[in-house]
Amino acid sequence: MAEHHHHTREGMGPTATNQIKNTRLAKKYCRFKKAGIKHIDYKDARFLEKFINEQGKILPRRITGTSLKYQRRLSVAVKRARHLALLPFVTDRSK
Amino acid sequence: MYETTFLSSTELSEDQYRKLVAKFEKILKDGGAEIINLEHWGNKKLAYPIGKAESAWYTFIEFSAPGDLIKKLEQEYHYDETVIRYLTVNLDKYAVAFNKKRREQGFGNKNNETKGE
């Protein structure tokens, strides 16, 4: 038998798929904490669009690198923007 | 400190719209509110249709008021048929600071990385 190759992954938690690997290798930081931003404006649709995917869904923290505190505020902002029709609830991208 | 946004039907004429805004201004003032800022965002396209409408007049007001006025304001929004959506938000200290900064930097400021410093 070939030698038993012990494969260790250092510094990374278990990943479900290989696609997630990329987001963990880059230095992950919360952009709000880094920039010292305290308030997330629900009226600014163009800014919030960075945090939703093409279907209109809110992106998870592990993709955007946002801390929990700000993810919650972000979520509230997006939902308010949706209520005011500044952002869609669902976008119909026929795939 | 509060801020409120309401969407009005585009079936309104310019004149009717102005009267509508004046009506809510009056409601606020009569209730003891101090209006800090009033913005007309104009006729914006909606991200999704609301009751067959594809666009609406957006009006935005920042004001300070006694708490019980909010309920009355929202009741008035609800009674009015031409108001199709509304949202009133209580502003925390960060929001107040952000709004102040936004006003000072001029409207249409979509620059985000300087928010809330």
Coordinates of N, CA and C in Angstrom, one line a residue:
Chain A
M1 N 0.8 -1.2 0.0 CA 0.0 0.0 0.0 C 0.9 1.2 0.0
A2 N 0.4 2.3 -0.6 CA 1.2 3.5 -0.6 C 1.2 4.0 0.9
E3 N 2.1 4.9 1.1 CA 2.2 5.4 2.5 C 0.9 6.2 2.9
H4 N 0.6 6.1 4.2 CA -0.6 6.7 4.6 C -0.3 8.2 4.8
H5 N -0.9 9.0 3.9 CA -0.7 10.5 4.0 C -1.6 11.2 4.9
H6 N -1.0 11.7 6.0 CA -1.9 12.3 7.0 C -2.1 13.8 6.6
H7 N -3.3 14.1 6.2 CA -3.6 15.4 5.7 C -4.1 16.3 6.8
T8 N -3.4 17.3 7.2 CA -3.9 18.2 8.2 C -4.2 19.6 7.6
R9 N -5.2 20.2 8.1 CA -5.5 21.6 7.6 C -5.3 22.5 8.8
E10 N -4.4 23.4 8.7 CA -4.1 24.2 9.9 C -4.8 25.5 9.9
G11 N -5.2 25.9 11.0 CA -5.8 27.3 11.1 C -7.2 27.4 10.5
M12 N -7.7 26.4 10.0 CA -9.1 26.5 9.4 C -10.0 25.6 10.1
G13 N -11.2 26.0 10.3 CA -12.2 25.1 10.9 C -12.7 24.2 9.8
P14 N -13.5 23.2 10.1 CA -14.1 22.3 9.1 C -14.9 23.1 8.1
T15 N -14.7 22.8 6.9 CA -15.6 23.5 5.9 C -16.5 22.5 5.2
A16 N -17.6 22.9 4.9 CA -18.6 22.0 4.3 C -18.3 21.7 2.9
T17 N -17.9 22.7 2.1 CA -17.6 22.5 0.7 C -16.3 23.2 0.4
N18 N -15.7 23.0 -0.7 CA -14.5 23.7 -1.1 C -14.8 25.1 -1.5
Q19 N -16.0 25.4 -1.8 CA -16.3 26.8 -2.2 C -16.2 27.8 -1.1
I20 N -16.3 27.3 0.1 CA -16.3 28.2 1.3 C -14.8 28.5 1.6
K21 N -13.9 27.7 1.2 CA -12.5 27.9 1.5 C -12.0 29.3 1.2
N22 N -12.4 29.8 0.1 CA -11.8 31.1 -0.3 C -12.2 32.2 0.7
T23 N -13.4 32.2 1.2 CA -13.7 33.3 2.1 C -13.0 33.2 3.5
R24 N -12.5 32.0 3.8 CA -11.8 31.9 5.1 C -10.3 32.2 5.0
L25 N -9.8 32.0 3.8 CA -8.3 32.2 3.7 C -8.0 33.7 3.7
A26 N -8.8 34.5 3.1 CA -8.6 35.9 3.1 C -8.8 36.4 4.6
K27 N -8.1 37.5 4.9 CA -8.2 38.1 6.3 C -9.6 38.5 6.4
K28 N -10.4 37.8 7.3 CA -11.8 38.1 7.5 C -12.0 39.2 8.5
Y29 N -12.7 40.3 8.1 CA -12.9 41.3 9.1 C -14.3 41.9 8.9
C30 N -14.8 42.5 9.9 CA -16.1 43.2 9.8 C -15.9 44.6 9.3
R31 N -16.4 44.9 8.1 CA -16.1 46.2 7.5 C -16.7 47.4 8.3
F32 N -17.7 47.1 9.1 CA -18.3 48.2 10.0 C -17.4 48.5 11.1
K33 N -16.9 47.4 11.8 CA -16.0 47.6 12.9 C -14.7 48.3 12.4
K34 N -14.2 47.9 11.3 CA -13.0 48.4 10.8 C -13.1 49.9 10.4
A35 N -14.2 50.3 9.8 CA -14.4 51.7 9.4 C -15.0 52.5 10.5
G36 N -15.4 51.9 11.6 CA -15.9 52.7 12.7 C -17.4 53.2 12.4
I37 N -18.0 52.5 11.5 CA -19.4 52.8 11.2 C -20.3 52.3 12.3
K38 N -21.2 53.2 12.7 CA -22.1 52.8 13.8 C -23.5 52.6 13.4
H39 N -23.9 53.3 12.4 CA -25.3 53.3 11.9 C -25.4 52.8 10.5
I40 N -26.3 51.9 10.3 CA -26.5 51.4 8.9 C -27.9 52.0 8.5
D41 N -27.8 52.8 7.4 CA -29.0 53.5 6.9 C -29.8 52.6 6.0
Y42 N -31.1 52.5 6.4 CA -32.0 51.6 5.6 C -32.4 52.4 4.3
K43 N -32.1 53.7 4.3 CA -32.6 54.4 3.1 C -31.6 54.4 1.9
D44 N -30.4 53.8 2.2 CA -29.4 53.8 1.2 C -29.4 52.5 0.5
A45 N -30.2 52.4 -0.5 CA -30.4 51.1 -1.2 C -29.1 50.6 -1.9
R46 N -28.4 51.6 -2.5 CA -27.2 51.2 -3.2 C -26.1 50.6 -2.3
F47 N -26.1 51.1 -1.1 CA -25.1 50.5 -0.2 C -25.6 49.1 0.3
L48 N -26.8 49.0 0.6 CA -27.3 47.7 1.0 C -27.3 46.6 0.0
E49 N -27.3 47.0 -1.3 CA -27.2 46.0 -2.4 C -26.0 45.2 -2.3
K50 N -25.0 45.7 -1.6 CA -23.7 44.9 -1.5 C -23.9 43.7 -0.6
F51 N -25.0 43.7 0.2 CA -25.2 42.7 1.2 C -26.3 41.7 0.8
I52 N -26.9 41.9 -0.4 CA -27.9 40.9 -0.8 C -27.4 40.3 -2.1
N53 N -27.9 39.1 -2.3 CA -27.5 38.4 -3.5 C -28.4 38.7 -4.7
E54 N -28.1 38.1 -5.8 CA -28.9 38.4 -7.0 C -30.4 38.1 -6.9
Q55 N -30.7 37.2 -5.9 CA -32.1 36.8 -5.7 C -32.8 37.8 -4.7
G56 N -32.0 38.7 -4.2 CA -32.5 39.6 -3.2 C -32.4 39.2 -1.8
K57 N -31.8 38.0 -1.6 CA -31.6 37.4 -0.2 C -30.4 38.1 0.5
I58 N -30.5 38.2 1.8 CA -29.5 38.7 2.6 C -28.3 37.7 2.6
L59 N -27.1 38.2 2.4 CA -25.9 37.3 2.4 C -25.5 36.9 3.8
P60 N -25.1 35.7 4.0 CA -24.7 35.3 5.3 C -23.4 35.9 5.7
R61 N -23.2 35.9 7.0 CA -22.0 36.5 7.6 C -20.7 35.9 7.1
R62 N -20.7 34.6 6.9 CA -19.5 34.0 6.6 C -19.0 34.4 5.2
I63 N -19.9 34.9 4.4 CA -19.5 35.4 3.1 C -19.1 36.9 3.2
T64 N -19.8 37.7 3.9 CA -19.5 39.1 3.9 C -18.5 39.4 5.0
G65 N -18.3 38.5 6.0 CA -17.3 38.8 7.0 C -17.8 39.7 8.1
T66 N -19.1 40.0 8.1 CA -19.7 41.0 9.1 C -19.8 40.3 10.4
S67 N -19.6 41.1 11.5 CA -19.8 40.6 12.8 C -21.2 40.5 13.1
L68 N -21.5 39.7 14.1 CA -22.9 39.4 14.5 C -23.7 40.7 14.8
K69 N -23.1 41.6 15.6 CA -23.8 42.8 16.0 C -24.3 43.6 14.7
Y70 N -23.4 43.7 13.8 CA -23.7 44.5 12.6 C -24.5 43.8 11.6
Q71 N -24.4 42.5 11.6 CA -25.3 41.7 10.7 C -26.7 41.8 11.1
R72 N -27.0 41.9 12.4 CA -28.3 42.1 12.9 C -28.9 43.4 12.5
R73 N -28.0 44.4 12.6 CA -28.5 45.8 12.2 C -28.7 45.9 10.7
L74 N -27.8 45.2 10.0 CA -27.9 45.2 8.5 C -29.2 44.6 8.1
S75 N -29.5 43.4 8.8 CA -30.7 42.7 8.5 C -32.0 43.6 8.7
V76 N -32.0 44.3 9.8 CA -33.1 45.2 10.1 C -33.2 46.3 9.0
A77 N -32.0 46.8 8.6 CA -32.0 47.9 7.6 C -32.5 47.4 6.2
V78 N -32.1 46.2 5.9 CA -32.6 45.6 4.6 C -34.1 45.4 4.6
K79 N -34.6 44.9 5.8 CA -36.0 44.6 5.9 C -36.8 45.9 5.8
R80 N -36.3 47.0 6.4 CA -37.0 48.2 6.3 C -37.0 48.7 4.9
A81 N -35.8 48.6 4.2 CA -35.7 49.1 2.8 C -36.7 48.3 2.0
R82 N -36.8 47.0 2.3 CA -37.8 46.2 1.5 C -39.2 46.7 1.7
H83 N -39.5 47.1 2.9 CA -40.9 47.6 3.2 C -41.1 48.8 2.4
L84 N -40.1 49.7 2.3 CA -40.3 50.9 1.5 C -40.1 50.8 0.0
A85 N -40.0 49.5 -0.4 CA -39.8 49.2 -1.8 C -38.5 49.9 -2.4
L86 N -37.5 50.0 -1.5 CA -36.2 50.5 -2.0 C -35.4 49.3 -2.4
L87 N -35.7 48.2 -1.9 CA -35.1 46.9 -2.2 C -36.2 45.9 -2.5
P88 N -35.9 44.9 -3.3 CA -36.9 43.9 -3.6 C -36.9 42.8 -2.5
F89 N -38.0 42.1 -2.4 CA -38.1 41.0 -1.5 C -37.5 39.8 -2.3
V90 N -37.9 39.7 -3.5 CA -37.4 38.6 -4.4 C -37.1 39.2 -5.8
T91 N -36.0 38.8 -6.4 CA -35.8 39.2 -7.8 C -36.0 38.0 -8.7
D92 N -36.8 38.2 -9.7 CA -37.1 37.1 -10.6 C -36.0 37.0 -11.7
R93 N -35.0 36.2 -11.4 CA -34.0 35.9 -12.4 C -34.3 34.6 -13.0
S94 N -34.9 34.5 -14.1 CA -35.2 33.2 -14.7 C -33.9 32.5 -15.1
K95 N -33.6 31.5 -14.4 CA -32.3 30.8 -14.5 C -32.4 29.7 -15.6
Chain B
M1 N -36.2 61.7 18.9 CA -36.1 62.1 17.5 C -36.6 61.0 16.6
Y2 N -37.3 61.4 15.6 CA -37.9 60.4 14.7 C -37.7 60.7 13.3
E3 N -37.8 59.8 12.5 CA -37.8 60.1 11.0 C -38.9 59.2 10.4
T4 N -39.6 59.8 9.5 CA -40.7 59.0 8.9 C -40.6 59.2 7.3
T5 N -41.0 58.1 6.7 CA -41.0 58.1 5.2 C -42.4 57.7 4.8
F6 N -43.0 58.4 3.8 CA -44.2 57.8 3.3 C -44.3 57.9 1.8
L7 N -44.9 57.0 1.2 CA -45.0 56.9 -0.2 C -46.4 57.2 -0.6
S8 N -46.5 58.1 -1.6 CA -47.8 58.5 -2.1 C -48.1 58.1 -3.5
S9 N -49.3 57.8 -3.8 CA -49.7 57.4 -5.1 C -49.4 58.4 -6.2
T10 N -48.9 58.0 -7.3 CA -48.6 58.9 -8.4 C -49.8 59.4 -9.1
E11 N -51.0 58.9 -8.7 CA -52.2 59.4 -9.3 C -52.5 60.8 -8.8
L12 N -51.8 61.3 -7.8 CA -52.0 62.6 -7.3 C -51.4 63.6 -8.3
S13 N -52.1 64.8 -8.4 CA -51.5 65.8 -9.2 C -50.5 66.5 -8.3
E14 N -49.6 67.3 -8.9 CA -48.6 68.1 -8.2 C -49.2 68.9 -7.0
D15 N -50.3 69.5 -7.3 CA -51.0 70.3 -6.3 C -51.6 69.5 -5.1
Q16 N -52.2 68.4 -5.5 CA -52.7 67.5 -4.4 C -51.6 66.9 -3.6
Y17 N -50.5 66.6 -4.2 CA -49.4 66.1 -3.4 C -48.9 67.1 -2.4
R18 N -48.8 68.4 -2.9 CA -48.3 69.4 -2.0 C -49.3 69.6 -0.8
K19 N -50.5 69.5 -1.2 CA -51.5 69.7 -0.1 C -51.4 68.5 0.9
L20 N -51.1 67.4 0.4 CA -51.0 66.2 1.3 C -49.8 66.4 2.2
V21 N -48.7 66.8 1.7 CA -47.5 67.0 2.5 C -47.8 68.1 3.6
A22 N -48.5 69.1 3.1 CA -48.8 70.2 4.1 C -49.7 69.7 5.2
K23 N -50.6 68.8 4.8 CA -51.5 68.2 5.8 C -50.8 67.5 6.9
F24 N -49.8 66.7 6.5 CA -49.0 66.0 7.5 C -48.1 66.9 8.3
E25 N -47.6 67.9 7.6 CA -46.8 68.9 8.4 C -47.6 69.5 9.5
K26 N -48.9 69.8 9.1 CA -49.8 70.4 10.1 C -50.0 69.5 11.3
I27 N -50.3 68.2 10.9 CA -50.5 67.2 12.0 C -49.4 67.2 13.0
L28 N -48.2 67.2 12.4 CA -47.0 67.2 13.2 C -46.9 68.4 14.1
K29 N -47.0 69.6 13.5 CA -46.9 70.8 14.2 C -47.9 70.9 15.3
D30 N -49.1 70.6 14.9 CA -50.2 70.7 15.9 C -50.0 69.7 17.1
G31 N -49.3 68.7 16.8 CA -49.1 67.7 17.9 C -47.8 68.1 18.7
G32 N -47.2 69.2 18.4 CA -46.1 69.7 19.2 C -44.8 69.2 18.6
A33 N -44.7 68.9 17.4 CA -43.5 68.4 16.8 C -42.7 69.6 16.3
E34 N -41.4 69.4 16.2 CA -40.5 70.3 15.6 C -39.9 69.6 14.4
I35 N -40.2 70.2 13.2 CA -39.7 69.5 12.0 C -38.3 70.0 11.7
I36 N -37.4 69.0 11.7 CA -36.0 69.3 11.5 C -35.6 69.4 10.0
N37 N -36.2 68.4 9.3 CA -35.8 68.3 7.9 C -37.0 67.7 7.1
L38 N -37.2 68.1 5.9 CA -38.2 67.5 5.0 C -37.6 67.4 3.6
E39 N -37.7 66.1 3.1 CA -37.1 65.9 1.8 C -38.1 65.3 0.9
H40 N -38.1 65.8 -0.3 CA -38.9 65.2 -1.4 C -37.9 64.4 -2.3
W41 N -38.1 63.1 -2.3 CA -37.2 62.3 -3.1 C -37.8 62.1 -4.5
G42 N -39.0 62.7 -4.7 CA -39.6 62.7 -6.0 C -40.2 61.4 -6.3
N43 N -40.4 61.2 -7.6 CA -41.1 60.0 -8.1 C -40.1 58.9 -8.3
K44 N -40.1 57.9 -7.5 CA -39.1 56.8 -7.6 C -39.8 55.6 -8.1
K45 N -39.0 54.8 -8.8 CA -39.5 53.5 -9.3 C -39.4 52.5 -8.1
L46 N -40.5 51.8 -7.9 CA -40.5 50.8 -6.8 C -39.8 49.6 -7.1
A47 N -39.2 48.9 -6.1 CA -38.5 47.7 -6.3 C -39.4 46.6 -6.7
Y48 N -40.7 46.7 -6.3 CA -41.7 45.8 -6.6 C -43.0 46.5 -6.7
P49 N -44.0 46.1 -7.5 CA -45.3 46.8 -7.5 C -46.1 46.8 -6.3
I50 N -46.6 47.9 -5.9 CA -47.5 48.0 -4.7 C -48.9 48.3 -5.2
G51 N -49.7 47.3 -5.1 CA -51.1 47.6 -5.6 C -51.2 48.1 -7.0
K52 N -50.5 47.5 -7.9 CA -50.5 47.9 -9.3 C -49.7 49.1 -9.6
A53 N -49.3 49.9 -8.6 CA -48.4 51.0 -8.9 C -47.0 50.6 -9.1
E54 N -46.3 51.2 -10.0 CA -44.9 50.9 -10.3 C -43.9 51.9 -9.7
S55 N -44.5 53.1 -9.4 CA -43.6 54.2 -8.8 C -44.5 55.0 -7.8
A56 N -43.8 55.8 -7.0 CA -44.5 56.6 -6.0 C -43.7 57.8 -5.6
W57 N -44.4 58.8 -5.0 CA -43.8 59.9 -4.5 C -43.2 59.6 -3.1
Y58 N -41.9 59.8 -2.9 CA -41.3 59.5 -1.6 C -41.2 60.8 -0.9
T59 N -41.6 60.9 0.3 CA -41.5 62.0 1.2 C -40.8 61.6 2.5
F60 N -39.9 62.4 2.9 CA -39.1 62.0 4.1 C -39.1 63.2 5.1
I61 N -39.4 62.9 6.3 CA -39.4 64.0 7.4 C -38.6 63.5 8.6
E62 N -37.8 64.4 9.1 CA -37.1 64.2 10.3 C -37.7 65.2 11.3
F63 N -38.0 64.7 12.5 CA -38.6 65.6 13.5 C -38.4 65.1 14.9
S64 N -38.6 66.0 15.8 CA -38.7 65.6 17.2 C -40.1 65.9 17.7
A65 N -40.6 65.0 18.5 CA -42.0 65.1 19.0 C -42.2 64.3 20.2
P66 N -43.3 64.6 20.9 CA -43.7 63.8 22.1 C -44.1 62.4 21.5
G67 N -43.9 61.4 22.3 CA -44.1 60.0 21.9 C -45.5 59.7 21.4
D68 N -46.5 60.3 22.1 CA -47.9 60.0 21.7 C -48.3 60.5 20.3
L69 N -47.5 61.4 19.8 CA -47.9 61.9 18.5 C -47.7 60.9 17.4
I70 N -46.8 59.9 17.6 CA -46.4 59.0 16.6 C -47.7 58.1 16.2
K71 N -48.4 57.7 17.3 CA -49.5 56.9 17.0 C -50.5 57.6 16.2
K72 N -50.7 58.9 16.5 CA -51.7 59.7 15.8 C -51.2 59.8 14.3
L73 N -50.0 60.1 14.1 CA -49.4 60.3 12.8 C -49.7 59.0 11.9
E74 N -49.4 57.9 12.5 CA -49.6 56.7 11.8 C -51.0 56.3 11.5
Q75 N -51.9 56.7 12.4 CA -53.3 56.6 12.2 C -53.7 57.4 11.0
E76 N -53.2 58.6 10.9 CA -53.5 59.5 9.8 C -53.0 59.0 8.5
Y77 N -51.8 58.4 8.5 CA -51.3 57.7 7.3 C -52.3 56.6 6.9
H78 N -52.7 55.9 7.9 CA -53.6 54.7 7.6 C -54.9 55.2 7.0
Y79 N -55.5 56.3 7.5 CA -56.8 56.7 7.0 C -56.7 57.2 5.6
D80 N -55.5 57.9 5.3 CA -55.4 58.5 4.0 C -55.2 57.4 2.9
E81 N -56.1 57.5 1.9 CA -56.0 56.5 0.8 C -54.9 56.7 -0.1
T82 N -54.4 57.9 -0.2 CA -53.3 58.2 -1.2 C -51.9 57.8 -0.6
V83 N -51.8 57.5 0.7 CA -50.6 57.1 1.2 C -50.5 55.6 1.1
I84 N -49.6 55.1 0.3 CA -49.6 53.6 0.1 C -48.6 52.8 1.0
R85 N -47.6 53.5 1.5 CA -46.7 52.9 2.4 C -46.2 53.9 3.4
Y86 N -45.9 53.5 4.6 CA -45.3 54.5 5.5 C -44.4 53.7 6.5
L87 N -43.4 54.4 7.0 CA -42.5 53.9 8.0 C -42.0 55.0 8.9
T88 N -42.2 54.8 10.2 CA -41.7 55.8 11.1 C -40.7 55.1 12.0
V89 N -39.5 55.7 12.2 CA -38.4 55.1 12.9 C -38.0 56.0 14.1
N90 N -37.8 55.4 15.2 CA -37.2 56.1 16.3 C -35.7 56.1 16.2
L91 N -35.1 57.2 16.3 CA -33.7 57.3 16.0 C -32.8 57.2 17.3
D92 N -31.9 56.3 17.3 CA -30.9 56.2 18.4 C -29.8 57.2 18.2
K93 N -28.9 57.3 19.2 CA -28.0 58.4 19.1 C -27.1 58.3 17.9
Y94 N -26.8 57.1 17.4 CA -26.0 56.9 16.2 C -26.7 57.4 15.0
A95 N -28.0 57.1 15.0 CA -28.8 57.5 13.8 C -28.9 59.0 13.8
V96 N -29.1 59.6 14.9 CA -29.2 61.1 15.0 C -27.9 61.7 14.5
A97 N -26.8 61.2 14.9 CA -25.5 61.7 14.5 C -25.3 61.5 13.0
F98 N -25.7 60.3 12.5 CA -25.6 60.0 11.1 C -26.4 61.0 10.3
N99 N -27.7 61.2 10.7 CA -28.6 62.1 10.0 C -28.0 63.5 9.9
K100 N -27.5 64.0 11.0 CA -26.9 65.3 11.1 C -25.8 65.4 10.0
K101 N -24.9 64.4 10.0 CA -23.8 64.4 9.1 C -24.3 64.4 7.7
R102 N -25.3 63.6 7.4 CA -25.8 63.5 6.1 C -26.4 64.8 5.6
R103 N -27.0 65.5 6.5 CA -27.6 66.8 6.1 C -26.5 67.8 5.8
E104 N -25.5 67.8 6.6 CA -24.4 68.8 6.5 C -23.6 68.5 5.2
Q105 N -23.5 67.2 4.8 CA -22.7 66.9 3.7 C -23.5 67.1 2.4
G106 N -24.8 67.5 2.5 CA -25.5 67.7 1.3 C -26.3 66.4 0.9
F107 N -27.4 66.6 0.3 CA -28.3 65.4 0.0 C -27.7 64.6 -1.2
G108 N -28.3 63.5 -1.4 CA -27.8 62.6 -2.4 C -26.5 62.1 -2.1
N109 N -26.1 62.1 -0.8 CA -24.8 61.6 -0.4 C -24.9 60.1 -0.2
K110 N -24.5 59.4 -1.2 CA -24.5 58.0 -1.1 C -23.2 57.4 -0.7
N111 N -22.3 58.2 -0.3 CA -21.0 57.8 0.2 C -21.1 57.1 1.5
N112 N -20.7 55.9 1.6 CA -21.1 55.1 2.7 C -20.0 54.9 3.8
E113 N -18.8 54.9 3.4 CA -17.7 54.6 4.3 C -17.5 55.6 5.4
T114 N -18.1 56.8 5.3 CA -17.9 57.8 6.3 C -19.1 57.8 7.3
K115 N -20.0 56.8 7.2 CA -21.2 56.9 8.0 C -20.9 56.8 9.5
G116 N -21.6 57.5 10.3 CA -21.7 57.3 11.7 C -20.4 57.4 12.5
E117 N -19.5 58.3 12.0 CA -18.2 58.4 12.7 C -18.3 59.2 14.0

